[in-house]
GROMACS .gro file of C-alpha atoms in nm:
model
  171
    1UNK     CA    1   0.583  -2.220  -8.224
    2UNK     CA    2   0.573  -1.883  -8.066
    3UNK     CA    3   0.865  -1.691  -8.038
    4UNK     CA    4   0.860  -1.350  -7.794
    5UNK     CA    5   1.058  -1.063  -7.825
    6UNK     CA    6   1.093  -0.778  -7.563
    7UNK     CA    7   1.336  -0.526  -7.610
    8UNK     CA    8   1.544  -0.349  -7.318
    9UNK     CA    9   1.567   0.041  -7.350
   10UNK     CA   10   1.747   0.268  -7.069
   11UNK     CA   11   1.540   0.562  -7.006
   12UNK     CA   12   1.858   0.727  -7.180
   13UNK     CA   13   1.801   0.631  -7.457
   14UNK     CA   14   1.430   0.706  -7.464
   15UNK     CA   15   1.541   1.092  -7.411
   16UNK     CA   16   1.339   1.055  -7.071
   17UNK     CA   17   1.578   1.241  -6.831
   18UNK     CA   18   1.704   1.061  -6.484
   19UNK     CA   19   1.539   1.058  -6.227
   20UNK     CA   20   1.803   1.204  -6.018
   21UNK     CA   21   1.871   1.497  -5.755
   22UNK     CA   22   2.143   1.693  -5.607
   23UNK     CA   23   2.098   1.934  -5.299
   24UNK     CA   24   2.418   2.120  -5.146
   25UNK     CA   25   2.461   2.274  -4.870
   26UNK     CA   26   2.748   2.555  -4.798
   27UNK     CA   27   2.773   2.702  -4.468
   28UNK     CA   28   3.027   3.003  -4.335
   29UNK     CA   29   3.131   3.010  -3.958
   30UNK     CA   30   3.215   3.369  -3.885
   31UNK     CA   31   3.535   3.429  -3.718
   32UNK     CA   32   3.392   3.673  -3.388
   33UNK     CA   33   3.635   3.876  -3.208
   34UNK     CA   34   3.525   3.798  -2.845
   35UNK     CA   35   3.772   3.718  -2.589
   36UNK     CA   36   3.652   3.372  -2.573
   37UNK     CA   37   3.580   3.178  -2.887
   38UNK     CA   38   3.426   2.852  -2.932
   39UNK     CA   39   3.329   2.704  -3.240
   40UNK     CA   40   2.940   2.704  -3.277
   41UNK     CA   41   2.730   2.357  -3.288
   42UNK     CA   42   2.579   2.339  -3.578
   43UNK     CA   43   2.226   2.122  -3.690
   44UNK     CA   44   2.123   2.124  -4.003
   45UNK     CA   45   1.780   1.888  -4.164
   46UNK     CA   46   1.490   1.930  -4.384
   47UNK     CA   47   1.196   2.052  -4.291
   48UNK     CA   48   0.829   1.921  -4.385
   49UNK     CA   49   0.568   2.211  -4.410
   50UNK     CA   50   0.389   2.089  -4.058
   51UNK     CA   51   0.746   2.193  -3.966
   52UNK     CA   52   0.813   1.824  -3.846
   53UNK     CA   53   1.153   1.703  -4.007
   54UNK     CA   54   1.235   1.515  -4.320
   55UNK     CA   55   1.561   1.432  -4.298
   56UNK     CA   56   1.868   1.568  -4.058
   57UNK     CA   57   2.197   1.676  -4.249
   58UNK     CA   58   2.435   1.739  -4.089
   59UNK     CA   59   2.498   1.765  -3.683
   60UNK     CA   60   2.829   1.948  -3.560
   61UNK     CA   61   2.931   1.932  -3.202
   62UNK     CA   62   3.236   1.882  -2.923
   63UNK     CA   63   3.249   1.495  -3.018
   64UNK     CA   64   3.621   1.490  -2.875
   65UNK     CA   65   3.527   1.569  -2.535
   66UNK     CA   66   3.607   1.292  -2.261
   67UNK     CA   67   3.308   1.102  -2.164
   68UNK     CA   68   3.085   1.224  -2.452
   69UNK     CA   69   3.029   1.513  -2.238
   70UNK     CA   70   3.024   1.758  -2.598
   71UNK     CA   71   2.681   1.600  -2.661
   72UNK     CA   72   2.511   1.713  -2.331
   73UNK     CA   73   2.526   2.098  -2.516
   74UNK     CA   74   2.333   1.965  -2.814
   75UNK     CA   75   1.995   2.070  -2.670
   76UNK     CA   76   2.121   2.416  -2.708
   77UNK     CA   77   2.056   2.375  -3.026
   78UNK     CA   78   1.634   2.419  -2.900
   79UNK     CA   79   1.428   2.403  -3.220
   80UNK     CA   80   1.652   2.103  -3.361
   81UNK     CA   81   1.645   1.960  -2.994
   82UNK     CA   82   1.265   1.982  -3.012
   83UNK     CA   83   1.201   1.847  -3.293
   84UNK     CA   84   1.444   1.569  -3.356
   85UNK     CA   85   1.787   1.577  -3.156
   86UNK     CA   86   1.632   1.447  -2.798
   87UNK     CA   87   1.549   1.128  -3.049
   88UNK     CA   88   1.894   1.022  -3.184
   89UNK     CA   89   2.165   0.846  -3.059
   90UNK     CA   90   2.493   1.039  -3.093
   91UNK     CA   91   2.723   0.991  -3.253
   92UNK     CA   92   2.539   0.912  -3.539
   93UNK     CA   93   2.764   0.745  -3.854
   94UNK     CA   94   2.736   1.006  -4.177
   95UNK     CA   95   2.517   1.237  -3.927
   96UNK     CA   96   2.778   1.414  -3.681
   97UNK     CA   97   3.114   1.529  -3.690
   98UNK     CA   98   3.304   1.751  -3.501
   99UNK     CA   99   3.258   2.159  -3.526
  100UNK     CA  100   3.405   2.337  -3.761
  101UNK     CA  101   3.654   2.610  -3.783
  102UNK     CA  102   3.549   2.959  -3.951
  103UNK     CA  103   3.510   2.951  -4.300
  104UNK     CA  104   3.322   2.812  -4.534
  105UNK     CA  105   3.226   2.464  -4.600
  106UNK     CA  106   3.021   2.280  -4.825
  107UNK     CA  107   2.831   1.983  -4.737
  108UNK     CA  108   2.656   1.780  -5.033
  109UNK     CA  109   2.374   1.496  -5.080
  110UNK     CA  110   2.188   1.287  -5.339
  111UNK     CA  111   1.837   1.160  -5.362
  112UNK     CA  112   1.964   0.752  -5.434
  113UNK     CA  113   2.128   0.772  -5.096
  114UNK     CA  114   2.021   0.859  -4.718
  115UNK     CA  115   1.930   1.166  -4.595
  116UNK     CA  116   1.746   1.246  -4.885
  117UNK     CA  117   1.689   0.871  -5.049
  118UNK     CA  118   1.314   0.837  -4.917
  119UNK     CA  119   1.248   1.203  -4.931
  120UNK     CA  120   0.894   1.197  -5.141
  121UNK     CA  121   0.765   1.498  -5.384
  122UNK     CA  122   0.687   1.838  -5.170
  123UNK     CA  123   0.724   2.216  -5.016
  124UNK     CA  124   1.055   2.207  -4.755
  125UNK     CA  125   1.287   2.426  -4.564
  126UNK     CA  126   1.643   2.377  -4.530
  127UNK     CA  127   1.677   2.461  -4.188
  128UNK     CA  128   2.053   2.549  -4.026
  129UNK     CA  129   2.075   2.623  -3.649
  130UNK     CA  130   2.403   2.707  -3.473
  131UNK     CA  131   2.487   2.784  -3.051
  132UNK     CA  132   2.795   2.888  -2.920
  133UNK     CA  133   2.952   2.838  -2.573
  134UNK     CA  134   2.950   3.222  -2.418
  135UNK     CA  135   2.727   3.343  -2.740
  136UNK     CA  136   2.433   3.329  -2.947
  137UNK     CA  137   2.232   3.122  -3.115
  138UNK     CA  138   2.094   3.151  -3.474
  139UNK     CA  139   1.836   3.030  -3.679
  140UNK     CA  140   1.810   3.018  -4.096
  141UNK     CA  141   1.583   2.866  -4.305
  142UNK     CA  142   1.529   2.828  -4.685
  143UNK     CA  143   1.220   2.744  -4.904
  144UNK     CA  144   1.262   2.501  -5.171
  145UNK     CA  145   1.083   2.179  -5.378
  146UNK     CA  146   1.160   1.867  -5.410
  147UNK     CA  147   1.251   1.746  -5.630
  148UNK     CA  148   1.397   2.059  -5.810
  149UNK     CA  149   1.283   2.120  -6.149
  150UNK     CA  150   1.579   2.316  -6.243
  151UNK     CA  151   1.882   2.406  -6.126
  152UNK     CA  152   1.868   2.661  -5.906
  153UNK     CA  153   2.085   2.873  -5.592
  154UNK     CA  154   1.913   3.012  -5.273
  155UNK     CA  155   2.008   3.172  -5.029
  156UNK     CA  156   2.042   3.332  -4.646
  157UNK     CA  157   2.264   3.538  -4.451
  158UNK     CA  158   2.326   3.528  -4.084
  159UNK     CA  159   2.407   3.767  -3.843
  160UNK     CA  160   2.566   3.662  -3.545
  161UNK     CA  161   2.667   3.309  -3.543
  162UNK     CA  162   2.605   3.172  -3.912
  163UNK     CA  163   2.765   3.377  -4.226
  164UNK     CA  164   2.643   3.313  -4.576
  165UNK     CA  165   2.394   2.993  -4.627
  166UNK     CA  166   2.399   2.862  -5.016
  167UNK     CA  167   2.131   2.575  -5.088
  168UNK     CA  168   2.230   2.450  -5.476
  169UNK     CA  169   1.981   2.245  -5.626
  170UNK     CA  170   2.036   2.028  -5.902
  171UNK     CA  171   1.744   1.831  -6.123
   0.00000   0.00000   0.00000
């Protein structure tokens, strides 16, 4: 008789480290002083380095509009238009919401959950682009690797329609 034993370890308790990662994303609206203010759409997704995209974040827009007529402006939004937005169906479930008010706001994500569930080993750019009704338009972007080795904070500053951009990593 041959008796088998197999034993059951968590990676835990091997002292390997989760495979796990954490990418947030905070974002300030400026407050303008212009006579007439609207709050800026807002797209935000990751970036391969053939500048085709990974994964979109985050889209703000007018979604209370009768009609859906908020989403005709999204193509202001050009470089996100271009390379993504003309594709997708809004309003998209955990993809858009409606603009935001100034301030700041923090938007976050995990790697065992869509956007960023599929999102293989690599050089990207966070990319954040905002237009405004009567105003600008504004384009950031920040470096980073996925998945992060260490914890670490980046950074960009806007200056027109965006404020402060923070991209936390997290291993």
């Amino acid at each position: 008789m041959h008796v088998r034993y197999s034993i059951a370890l968590s990676a835990a308790a091997l002292g390997v480290p989760a495979l796990a990662a954490d990418l947030a994303v905070g974002v300030e609206v400026p407050r303008l002083t212009v006579a007439e203010y609207h709050r800026p759409y807002v797209a935000m997704w990751v970036e391969r380095a053939d500048q085709g995209v990974a994964a979109n974040l985050a889209v703000w827009y007018a979604t209370a509009k009768k009609d859906g007529e908020g989403a005709k402006w999204l193509k202001d939004m050009r470089q996100w238009w271009r390379r993504s937005g003309r594709e997708l169906q809004v309003p998209a479930d955990g993809l858009t919401s409606a603009t935001r008010p100034a301030g700041k706001h923090k938007l976050s994500f995990n790697d065992s959950a869509k956007p960023l569930g599929k999102l293989p080993p690599g050089d990207y750019k966070l990319v954040i682009e905002a237009a405004r009704e009567s105003g600008g338009r504004e384009l950031l972007s920040i470096p980073f690797q996925w998945p992060p080795a260490k914890a670490q904070q980046l950074s960009a500053q806007g200056s027109s329609e965006l404020g402060e951009v923070t991209l936390e990593l997290k291993p």
